[in-house]
Amino acid sequence: MVTTLSLHPDRLFPTDETERTIARRLFSHVEDLPIVSPHGHTDPAWFSQNDAFSDPASLLIAPDHYLFRMLYSQGVPLEALGVPARDGTPVETDPRKIWRTFAEHYYLFRGAPARMWMDWVLAAVFDVTEQLNADSADRIFERISACLCEDAFRPRALFDRFNIELLATTEGPLDELEHHKAIRESGWQGRVITAYRPDPVIDPDFEGFAENIARLGEITGEDTQSWLGYLAAHRKRRAFFKSMGATSTDHGHPTARTENLSQAEASALYKKVLGGDVEADDAERFRAHMLTEMARMSLDDGLVMQIHPGSFRNHSAALYARFGRDKGADIPMRTDYVHALKPLLDEVGCEPDFTLILFTLDETAYSRELAPLAGVYPALRLGPPWWFHDSPEGMRRFREQAMETAGFYNTVGFNDDTRAFLSIPARHDVARRMDCVCLSRLVADHRLPEDEAAEIAVDLAYNLAKKAYKL
Amino acid sequence: MVTTLSLHPDRLFPTDETERTIARRLFSHVEDLPIVSPHGHTDPAWFSQNDAFSDPASLLIAPDHYLFRMLYSQGVPLEALGVPARDGTPVETDPRKIWRTFAEHYYLFRGAPARMWMDWVLAAVFDVTEQLNADSADRIFERISACLCEDAFRPRALFDRFNIELLATTEGPLDELEHHKAIRESGWQGRVITAYRPDPVIDPDFEGFAENIARLGEITGEDTQSWLGYLAAHRKRRAFFKSMGATSTDHGHPTARTENLSQAEASALYKKVLGGDVEADDAERFRAHMLTEMARMSLDDGLVMQIHPGSFRNHSAALYARFGRDKGADIPMRTDYVHALKPLLDEVGCEPDFTLILFTLDETAYSRELAPLAGVYPALRLGPPWWFHDSPEGMRRFREQAMETAGFYNTVGFNDDTRAFLSIPARHDVARRMDCVCLSRLVADHRLPEDEAAEIAVDLAYNLAKKAYKL
Amino acid sequence: MVTTLSLHPDRLFPTDETERTIARRLFSHVEDLPIVSPHGHTDPAWFSQNDAFSDPASLLIAPDHYLFRMLYSQGVPLEALGVPARDGTPVETDPRKIWRTFAEHYYLFRGAPARMWMDWVLAAVFDVTEQLNADSADRIFERISACLCEDAFRPRALFDRFNIELLATTEGPLDELEHHKAIRESGWQGRVITAYRPDPVIDPDFEGFAENIARLGEITGEDTQSWLGYLAAHRKRRAFFKSMGATSTDHGHPTARTENLSQAEASALYKKVLGGDVEADDAERFRAHMLTEMARMSLDDGLVMQIHPGSFRNHSAALYARFGRDKGADIPMRTDYVHALKPLLDEVGCEPDFTLILFTLDETAYSRELAPLAGVYPALRLGPPWWFHDSPEGMRRFREQAMETAGFYNTVGFNDDTRAFLSIPARHDVARRMDCVCLSRLVADHRLPEDEAAEIAVDLAYNLAKKAYKL
């Protein structure tokens, strides 16, 4: 059966006529605003080299853990989806076969945001007009493949077509940012900036930590075997990243714990974690203290700080052994912010010139901890719903639970946070729509005049991200 | 005042005309589907003996802790409701008086699902046409009493009238399943199967644990004083239960903790808990390890595994002393799944041939832990909202919080999980309606084409339960 | 731009015409009912002295941490808002300047309940007809200032105009209740009662605990250095408070922990905490045990008991150092009730003549712990959504998560819990509206007949508070 694929102009809007009409009007103010993407994980090489994407499967499926985790959960081996195994297990290499397997299981995404994003990519980017399923798989594969041969589907062309005003990528301190340099020197006008993600040299549990520290020393010319040299090396890399456009740092620790140790304690602890002779809590304490050090440096150099805690990485030992990191087996954990952040907040939380953006995978923190914290500390702002919660219902819960205590102006607009370049406009579209849905209800039940709601809609879609991330 | 009781055909449906119309259409696909009840607690003796139920109070009130806990919370003594006391306290025995007390307090259930279920039983089973209250109590008592004398109201007749395709009960390993045998030999076509619930011989804190283990040895002819004999005894009883129709096991541990001990450790621990000379954590560790053993056996014999953790049983010492277990004083607790399940999942979580169905009383786990886990592990599925959350709002929250990450196809349809036989159709009716309500919104805001929603509605009402429980 | 301020008669009501019509009808039954305010923090001196309020800023802004915390979170120094510093830092004293600063930042409250309350105060109390912003700030300041000079805006006149039937304040055991005496002797008919809040003499971490205990001895003539004398002193003060109208006690401990120590243990612990030579857990254990003692006394003297746990007080060290307590930097924490309350509940939880009203700042407890507990223990009732959750969305979540398990009749109506006297009617108005919204949905989807919903609406707005608090 051929079933039509089309993007309804009222998608996600309320069914009620009064609310829908308001939502439409609000959306008309934001629909065509440029995309500001201050946090994400696209590959800068795409924009420096501007090569054509190779095929539908390796572009759309293999890198997207939102997609392959769902198929895996229903018994499809990752090998069948072309996810590279690091233990030598052979995996499917025929993109057409991978695409077919995906299409046959596309019904699994009913009700999931990945379905909305993919439908948008198919319809809006590739002009596909039928639903993806086993029957249509080959035709749609051909269509996308044909498109990918055209210049209009190269990275820079899509960047421009997507009306992206700014796109931030994320790199580690050991990265020389060659692609960012190349982009700047290329004469292309697209604004692609980096962000400083120092986990590989801050987290003692990170693979190759000691080597990373040594390499950091080589790159910076600092003695990273000493605590002061280590801090100086961070400062140098932050300055270098800033010179390449970075306006933010990002920290993906398991928890939100912070510490504010004395310099003597910190120095001793650094020696210990470097030596590798650590006790149970040492790595966690070191990460915790380093958040406070990073906050202090932010107060100096102005980089906005982001923390993304609460993920139990690589939960499945078997998946990790065969396929490595970032294969969809990261699971959220309960996360405390109230006690965890206190040491850092006592140090810099009342500084209006410092900004710390908080993310969570534990939605119970919205109304209980995050909104009350952001609603009083000048340094704190709330990031948008993250990862599993970057979804229509996740956004609804975020606004309903954070808005009344933190307001709209302690939030920072939307992050797409994605590796899936083609889905960026779809994700911003969902966020803008859901914000208009939230606002339309406040207008309809007379909590907010519509002129104020329209102003908020624009702030949420555009201004707040620029302000919070200093863009 | 006589007020009319009637079951509105649009009950629970959205008020909005567009959404209601969609919900009605979706519901028309599922309204008359047979009931598949893969998990519950009805008494198999009802169906083997097919005796008439004795009276309205002992049929509808005394066994239903949803009902008497609410009256008790407002100061009505359990004695007045005919709940048998184990300490010799005299309790009310006149069913008419008990019924009157219940009727006088029926207003307490406003807004509670028990009101919907009871109204359905009154209206749909007994053709009662007035609201239950102090004034109508006697008339309704007469009406029900008269019905119960008729053959059409005996258990098997109701089973058939309710269009039940399959009903699972729950029995312990020491049960000889006489009633299940009798049902099979009776020539009656109703399909009533058992499920293996080994808590009495797995939980060292269970009343009479040591005696239970001894009895298990007698029944199976295995030396249950040895670890290997104990495991062998389980295997035999599972095989026996399977021969009596069982397709699943069920485990009601206080927490979701699992362990994967070495056989030497497990054997030593078993000796310790058998001896009764246990330290604080031993019972919990033993239960935890036994979940992994049960999972391994499931991989062998194909029984689907269910875990129902997170209840603080018998919270009130006073109630327990006087009335014993299952008297409405079990209270949910915060429950961790991410760390707790890892040992078991590392052992069998990636096996697509093994199925572990997870339940929770801690709704915060839906979006944070359960949906992310079920959305990646091939072995995991999510059970429906359970116990206190088996309710319209509970179902709404479950779908809204689990759907976007786990989809619909990592869930298993509905369980009524009830002792209250007459309420089974009412509970499935609520579940089917609420699923149609959820789907109608996805259709109305253009997240899902209606033909796909109709397919999902049928899957949720019927197909998924049969598939997940291998029925 | 001058924008009109008006209070829409349908504010907060559903957009859907059917539901809105029902909500309006339900609201018509409760809109004009007198206000019963059984828990709050207004100053009894207002009503004993009946002095005119001095100016808009010191009346509406300086005492209201809901307001100044939001401005502070966006970089406005508390000094600029006239919040008195205890370290000698000079603060703004010109009420007009403070009012302007507030008005310039009033947009921060979009979507927050404080905006609804303030708009109500401006429109309904002071007949202001334009939105508050930088442009209108001075005109509105003039308007309010002019009103405050009139007798009709003195405390007693407003009390009568607000149709307050009863207002409870909160005082510590060392308070001589002079203002309450003066009110009684004044001949004014307004009913203002006190409530017994013994934290200063129960919490060993309270500032000046030892001095407070000594003073308690002087006041009561009991030897408060001994355990028995200390208990006797409590009994005397409770009796005195009761004679001044008190019907309740209130307890603001960090957690909900209770203990039921032997008298020997309790006596020894009391000595220890009095001596100040305490170990980590001693203060917490003492508070915990004292809840059980207070519960026992309540069983004797009939005072209703309230617990308000779960706030991390004075989270910001810097704010506390400069400005002291209650400056908006109290942050909710995760709170356990299931284990914490068991010792107390085992002692008195099954007594129908004892009432313990539970509040929470941790919304995850509603469906998991609080509703299941209140739905079985005769002594327990649920307080309304508290503090950060005293908001339209907070109320919606409370009803949706508690109603199905605890029903409506294990809740106690609304508390405004406020220092902001002028906002009391606005807060009750929001609560009554949101209850009607909740009920209108139950009627519209046929879960509840409208006549029953109307009865519930009146119970929630008026009867339940009087009954629960024995007013």
mmCIF file with all atom_site columns, N, CA and C in Angstrom, chain B residues 390-430:
data_model
loop_
_atom_site.group_PDB
_atom_site.id
_atom_site.type_symbol
_atom_site.label_atom_id
_atom_site.label_alt_id
_atom_site.label_comp_id
_atom_site.label_asym_id
_atom_site.label_entity_id
_atom_site.label_seq_id
_atom_site.pdbx_PDB_ins_code
_atom_site.Cartn_x
_atom_site.Cartn_y
_atom_site.Cartn_z
_atom_site.occupancy
_atom_site.B_iso_or_equiv
_atom_site.pdbx_formal_charge
_atom_site.auth_seq_id
_atom_site.auth_comp_id
_atom_site.auth_asym_id
_atom_site.auth_atom_id
_atom_site.pdbx_PDB_model_num
ATOM 1   N N  . ASP B 1 390 ? -2.999  1.715   37.914 1.00 0.00 ? 390 ASP B N  1
ATOM 2   C CA . ASP B 1 390 ? -3.955  1.125   36.971 1.00 0.00 ? 390 ASP B CA 1
ATOM 3   C C  . ASP B 1 390 ? -5.223  1.985   37.018 1.00 0.00 ? 390 ASP B C  1
ATOM 4   N N  . SER B 1 391 ? -5.160  3.097   36.329 1.00 0.00 ? 391 SER B N  1
ATOM 5   C CA . SER B 1 391 ? -6.176  4.147   36.444 1.00 0.00 ? 391 SER B CA 1
ATOM 6   C C  . SER B 1 391 ? -6.075  5.036   35.216 1.00 0.00 ? 391 SER B C  1
ATOM 7   N N  . PRO B 1 392 ? -7.115  5.787   34.909 1.00 0.00 ? 392 PRO B N  1
ATOM 8   C CA . PRO B 1 392 ? -7.033  6.647   33.716 1.00 0.00 ? 392 PRO B CA 1
ATOM 9   C C  . PRO B 1 392 ? -5.823  7.579   33.716 1.00 0.00 ? 392 PRO B C  1
ATOM 10  N N  . GLU B 1 393 ? -5.612  8.290   34.823 1.00 0.00 ? 393 GLU B N  1
ATOM 11  C CA . GLU B 1 393 ? -4.479  9.227   34.821 1.00 0.00 ? 393 GLU B CA 1
ATOM 12  C C  . GLU B 1 393 ? -3.150  8.475   34.861 1.00 0.00 ? 393 GLU B C  1
ATOM 13  N N  . GLY B 1 394 ? -3.131  7.347   35.530 1.00 0.00 ? 394 GLY B N  1
ATOM 14  C CA . GLY B 1 394 ? -1.922  6.528   35.553 1.00 0.00 ? 394 GLY B CA 1
ATOM 15  C C  . GLY B 1 394 ? -1.554  6.029   34.163 1.00 0.00 ? 394 GLY B C  1
ATOM 16  N N  . MET B 1 395 ? -2.559  5.637   33.410 1.00 0.00 ? 395 MET B N  1
ATOM 17  C CA . MET B 1 395 ? -2.313  5.175   32.041 1.00 0.00 ? 395 MET B CA 1
ATOM 18  C C  . MET B 1 395 ? -1.860  6.320   31.138 1.00 0.00 ? 395 MET B C  1
ATOM 19  N N  . ARG B 1 396 ? -2.477  7.481   31.348 1.00 0.00 ? 396 ARG B N  1
ATOM 20  C CA . ARG B 1 396 ? -2.069  8.644   30.556 1.00 0.00 ? 396 ARG B CA 1
ATOM 21  C C  . ARG B 1 396 ? -0.599  8.949   30.806 1.00 0.00 ? 396 ARG B C  1
ATOM 22  N N  . ARG B 1 397 ? -0.216  8.970   32.080 1.00 0.00 ? 397 ARG B N  1
ATOM 23  C CA . ARG B 1 397 ? 1.190   9.272   32.391 1.00 0.00 ? 397 ARG B CA 1
ATOM 24  C C  . ARG B 1 397 ? 2.131   8.214   31.811 1.00 0.00 ? 397 ARG B C  1
ATOM 25  N N  . PHE B 1 398 ? 1.749   6.957   31.905 1.00 0.00 ? 398 PHE B N  1
ATOM 26  C CA . PHE B 1 398 ? 2.601   5.896   31.365 1.00 0.00 ? 398 PHE B CA 1
ATOM 27  C C  . PHE B 1 398 ? 2.848   6.113   29.880 1.00 0.00 ? 398 PHE B C  1
ATOM 28  N N  . ARG B 1 399 ? 1.793   6.312   29.121 1.00 0.00 ? 399 ARG B N  1
ATOM 29  C CA . ARG B 1 399 ? 1.994   6.476   27.669 1.00 0.00 ? 399 ARG B CA 1
ATOM 30  C C  . ARG B 1 399 ? 2.804   7.730   27.377 1.00 0.00 ? 399 ARG B C  1
ATOM 31  N N  . GLU B 1 400 ? 2.449   8.824   28.035 1.00 0.00 ? 400 GLU B N  1
ATOM 32  C CA . GLU B 1 400 ? 3.143   10.075  27.727 1.00 0.00 ? 400 GLU B CA 1
ATOM 33  C C  . GLU B 1 400 ? 4.625   10.003  28.077 1.00 0.00 ? 400 GLU B C  1
ATOM 34  N N  . GLN B 1 401 ? 4.966   9.220   29.083 1.00 0.00 ? 401 GLN B N  1
ATOM 35  C CA . GLN B 1 401 ? 6.353   9.198   29.537 1.00 0.00 ? 401 GLN B CA 1
ATOM 36  C C  . GLN B 1 401 ? 7.169   8.046   28.960 1.00 0.00 ? 401 GLN B C  1
ATOM 37  N N  . ALA B 1 402 ? 6.509   6.998   28.499 1.00 0.00 ? 402 ALA B N  1
ATOM 38  C CA . ALA B 1 402 ? 7.264   5.849   27.981 1.00 0.00 ? 402 ALA B CA 1
ATOM 39  C C  . ALA B 1 402 ? 7.278   5.795   26.465 1.00 0.00 ? 402 ALA B C  1
ATOM 40  N N  . MET B 1 403 ? 6.214   6.259   25.843 1.00 0.00 ? 403 MET B N  1
ATOM 41  C CA . MET B 1 403 ? 6.021   6.116   24.394 1.00 0.00 ? 403 MET B CA 1
ATOM 42  C C  . MET B 1 403 ? 7.147   6.701   23.546 1.00 0.00 ? 403 MET B C  1
ATOM 43  N N  . GLU B 1 404 ? 7.641   7.857   23.929 1.00 0.00 ? 404 GLU B N  1
ATOM 44  C CA . GLU B 1 404 ? 8.577   8.533   23.044 1.00 0.00 ? 404 GLU B CA 1
ATOM 45  C C  . GLU B 1 404 ? 9.946   7.861   23.001 1.00 0.00 ? 404 GLU B C  1
ATOM 46  N N  . THR B 1 405 ? 10.289  7.146   24.062 1.00 0.00 ? 405 THR B N  1
ATOM 47  C CA . THR B 1 405 ? 11.601  6.495   24.096 1.00 0.00 ? 405 THR B CA 1
ATOM 48  C C  . THR B 1 405 ? 11.509  4.996   23.803 1.00 0.00 ? 405 THR B C  1
ATOM 49  N N  . ALA B 1 406 ? 10.477  4.339   24.310 1.00 0.00 ? 406 ALA B N  1
ATOM 50  C CA . ALA B 1 406 ? 10.355  2.891   24.108 1.00 0.00 ? 406 ALA B CA 1
ATOM 51  C C  . ALA B 1 406 ? 9.401   2.545   22.972 1.00 0.00 ? 406 ALA B C  1
ATOM 52  N N  . GLY B 1 407 ? 8.641   3.519   22.503 1.00 0.00 ? 407 GLY B N  1
ATOM 53  C CA . GLY B 1 407 ? 7.631   3.241   21.491 1.00 0.00 ? 407 GLY B CA 1
ATOM 54  C C  . GLY B 1 407 ? 6.474   2.445   22.072 1.00 0.00 ? 407 GLY B C  1
ATOM 55  N N  . PHE B 1 408 ? 5.565   2.003   21.199 1.00 0.00 ? 408 PHE B N  1
ATOM 56  C CA . PHE B 1 408 ? 4.455   1.155   21.657 1.00 0.00 ? 408 PHE B CA 1
ATOM 57  C C  . PHE B 1 408 ? 4.858   -0.315  21.680 1.00 0.00 ? 408 PHE B C  1
ATOM 58  N N  . TYR B 1 409 ? 5.833   -0.685  20.867 1.00 0.00 ? 409 TYR B N  1
ATOM 59  C CA . TYR B 1 409 ? 6.089   -2.108  20.655 1.00 0.00 ? 409 TYR B CA 1
ATOM 60  C C  . TYR B 1 409 ? 7.053   -2.723  21.654 1.00 0.00 ? 409 TYR B C  1
ATOM 61  N N  . ASN B 1 410 ? 7.556   -1.918  22.575 1.00 0.00 ? 410 ASN B N  1
ATOM 62  C CA . ASN B 1 410 ? 8.251   -2.487  23.723 1.00 0.00 ? 410 ASN B CA 1
ATOM 63  C C  . ASN B 1 410 ? 7.337   -2.559  24.948 1.00 0.00 ? 410 ASN B C  1
ATOM 64  N N  . THR B 1 411 ? 6.036   -2.412  24.726 1.00 0.00 ? 411 THR B N  1
ATOM 65  C CA . THR B 1 411 ? 5.074   -2.603  25.809 1.00 0.00 ? 411 THR B CA 1
ATOM 66  C C  . THR B 1 411 ? 4.255   -3.855  25.498 1.00 0.00 ? 411 THR B C  1
ATOM 67  N N  . VAL B 1 412 ? 3.484   -4.321  26.469 1.00 0.00 ? 412 VAL B N  1
ATOM 68  C CA . VAL B 1 412 ? 2.891   -5.666  26.341 1.00 0.00 ? 412 VAL B CA 1
ATOM 69  C C  . VAL B 1 412 ? 1.374   -5.698  26.475 1.00 0.00 ? 412 VAL B C  1
ATOM 70  N N  . GLY B 1 413 ? 0.713   -4.563  26.204 1.00 0.00 ? 413 GLY B N  1
ATOM 71  C CA . GLY B 1 413 ? -0.733  -4.559  26.385 1.00 0.00 ? 413 GLY B CA 1
ATOM 72  C C  . GLY B 1 413 ? -1.093  -4.501  27.854 1.00 0.00 ? 413 GLY B C  1
ATOM 73  N N  . PHE B 1 414 ? -2.333  -4.842  28.144 1.00 0.00 ? 414 PHE B N  1
ATOM 74  C CA . PHE B 1 414 ? -2.869  -4.605  29.484 1.00 0.00 ? 414 PHE B CA 1
ATOM 75  C C  . PHE B 1 414 ? -2.869  -5.867  30.348 1.00 0.00 ? 414 PHE B C  1
ATOM 76  N N  . ASN B 1 415 ? -2.654  -5.683  31.653 1.00 0.00 ? 415 ASN B N  1
ATOM 77  C CA . ASN B 1 415 ? -2.880  -6.695  32.705 1.00 0.00 ? 415 ASN B CA 1
ATOM 78  C C  . ASN B 1 415 ? -3.962  -6.171  33.626 1.00 0.00 ? 415 ASN B C  1
ATOM 79  N N  . ASP B 1 416 ? -4.942  -6.951  33.978 1.00 0.00 ? 416 ASP B N  1
ATOM 80  C CA . ASP B 1 416 ? -5.877  -6.442  34.985 1.00 0.00 ? 416 ASP B CA 1
ATOM 81  C C  . ASP B 1 416 ? -5.384  -6.723  36.400 1.00 0.00 ? 416 ASP B C  1
ATOM 82  N N  . ASP B 1 417 ? -4.574  -7.746  36.581 1.00 0.00 ? 417 ASP B N  1
ATOM 83  C CA . ASP B 1 417 ? -3.889  -8.010  37.845 1.00 0.00 ? 417 ASP B CA 1
ATOM 84  C C  . ASP B 1 417 ? -4.843  -8.052  39.035 1.00 0.00 ? 417 ASP B C  1
ATOM 85  N N  . THR B 1 418 ? -6.022  -8.585  38.854 1.00 0.00 ? 418 THR B N  1
ATOM 86  C CA . THR B 1 418 ? -7.019  -8.412  39.904 1.00 0.00 ? 418 THR B CA 1
ATOM 87  C C  . THR B 1 418 ? -7.525  -9.717  40.496 1.00 0.00 ? 418 THR B C  1
ATOM 88  N N  . ARG B 1 419 ? -7.971  -9.640  41.747 1.00 0.00 ? 419 ARG B N  1
ATOM 89  C CA . ARG B 1 419 ? -8.748  -10.669 42.430 1.00 0.00 ? 419 ARG B CA 1
ATOM 90  C C  . ARG B 1 419 ? -10.243 -10.490 42.146 1.00 0.00 ? 419 ARG B C  1
ATOM 91  N N  . ALA B 1 420 ? -10.615 -9.266  41.716 1.00 0.00 ? 420 ALA B N  1
ATOM 92  C CA . ALA B 1 420 ? -12.030 -8.904  41.589 1.00 0.00 ? 420 ALA B CA 1
ATOM 93  C C  . ALA B 1 420 ? -12.536 -9.316  40.210 1.00 0.00 ? 420 ALA B C  1
ATOM 94  N N  . PHE B 1 421 ? -12.942 -10.578 40.108 1.00 0.00 ? 421 PHE B N  1
ATOM 95  C CA . PHE B 1 421 ? -13.273 -11.166 38.810 1.00 0.00 ? 421 PHE B CA 1
ATOM 96  C C  . PHE B 1 421 ? -14.268 -10.325 38.022 1.00 0.00 ? 421 PHE B C  1
ATOM 97  N N  . LEU B 1 422 ? -15.297 -9.841  38.705 1.00 0.00 ? 422 LEU B N  1
ATOM 98  C CA . LEU B 1 422 ? -16.342 -9.130  37.979 1.00 0.00 ? 422 LEU B CA 1
ATOM 99  C C  . LEU B 1 422 ? -15.858 -7.825  37.364 1.00 0.00 ? 422 LEU B C  1
ATOM 100 N N  . SER B 1 423 ? -14.757 -7.296  37.900 1.00 0.00 ? 423 SER B N  1
ATOM 101 C CA . SER B 1 423 ? -14.276 -6.010  37.376 1.00 0.00 ? 423 SER B CA 1
ATOM 102 C C  . SER B 1 423 ? -13.346 -6.163  36.184 1.00 0.00 ? 423 SER B C  1
ATOM 103 N N  . ILE B 1 424 ? -13.036 -7.401  35.800 1.00 0.00 ? 424 ILE B N  1
ATOM 104 C CA . ILE B 1 424 ? -12.053 -7.580  34.719 1.00 0.00 ? 424 ILE B CA 1
ATOM 105 C C  . ILE B 1 424 ? -12.461 -6.860  33.430 1.00 0.00 ? 424 ILE B C  1
ATOM 106 N N  . PRO B 1 425 ? -13.677 -7.038  32.958 1.00 0.00 ? 425 PRO B N  1
ATOM 107 C CA . PRO B 1 425 ? -14.012 -6.319  31.725 1.00 0.00 ? 425 PRO B CA 1
ATOM 108 C C  . PRO B 1 425 ? -13.952 -4.804  31.892 1.00 0.00 ? 425 PRO B C  1
ATOM 109 N N  . ALA B 1 426 ? -14.344 -4.317  33.075 1.00 0.00 ? 426 ALA B N  1
ATOM 110 C CA . ALA B 1 426 ? -14.299 -2.873  33.302 1.00 0.00 ? 426 ALA B CA 1
ATOM 111 C C  . ALA B 1 426 ? -12.877 -2.350  33.214 1.00 0.00 ? 426 ALA B C  1
ATOM 112 N N  . ARG B 1 427 ? -11.946 -3.109  33.737 1.00 0.00 ? 427 ARG B N  1
ATOM 113 C CA . ARG B 1 427 ? -10.550 -2.670  33.727 1.00 0.00 ? 427 ARG B CA 1
ATOM 114 C C  . ARG B 1 427 ? -9.979  -2.686  32.311 1.00 0.00 ? 427 ARG B C  1
ATOM 115 N N  . HIS B 1 428 ? -10.280 -3.717  31.554 1.00 0.00 ? 428 HIS B N  1
ATOM 116 C CA . HIS B 1 428 ? -9.819  -3.741  30.159 1.00 0.00 ? 428 HIS B CA 1
ATOM 117 C C  . HIS B 1 428 ? -10.489 -2.626  29.351 1.00 0.00 ? 428 HIS B C  1
ATOM 118 N N  . ASP B 1 429 ? -11.751 -2.373  29.668 1.00 0.00 ? 429 ASP B N  1
ATOM 119 C CA . ASP B 1 429 ? -12.459 -1.291  28.996 1.00 0.00 ? 429 ASP B CA 1
ATOM 120 C C  . ASP B 1 429 ? -11.756 0.045   29.236 1.00 0.00 ? 429 ASP B C  1
ATOM 121 N N  . VAL B 1 430 ? -11.382 0.312   30.488 1.00 0.00 ? 430 VAL B N  1
ATOM 122 C CA . VAL B 1 430 ? -10.678 1.562   30.796 1.00 0.00 ? 430 VAL B CA 1
ATOM 123 C C  . VAL B 1 430 ? -9.360  1.622   30.030 1.00 0.00 ? 430 VAL B C  1
#
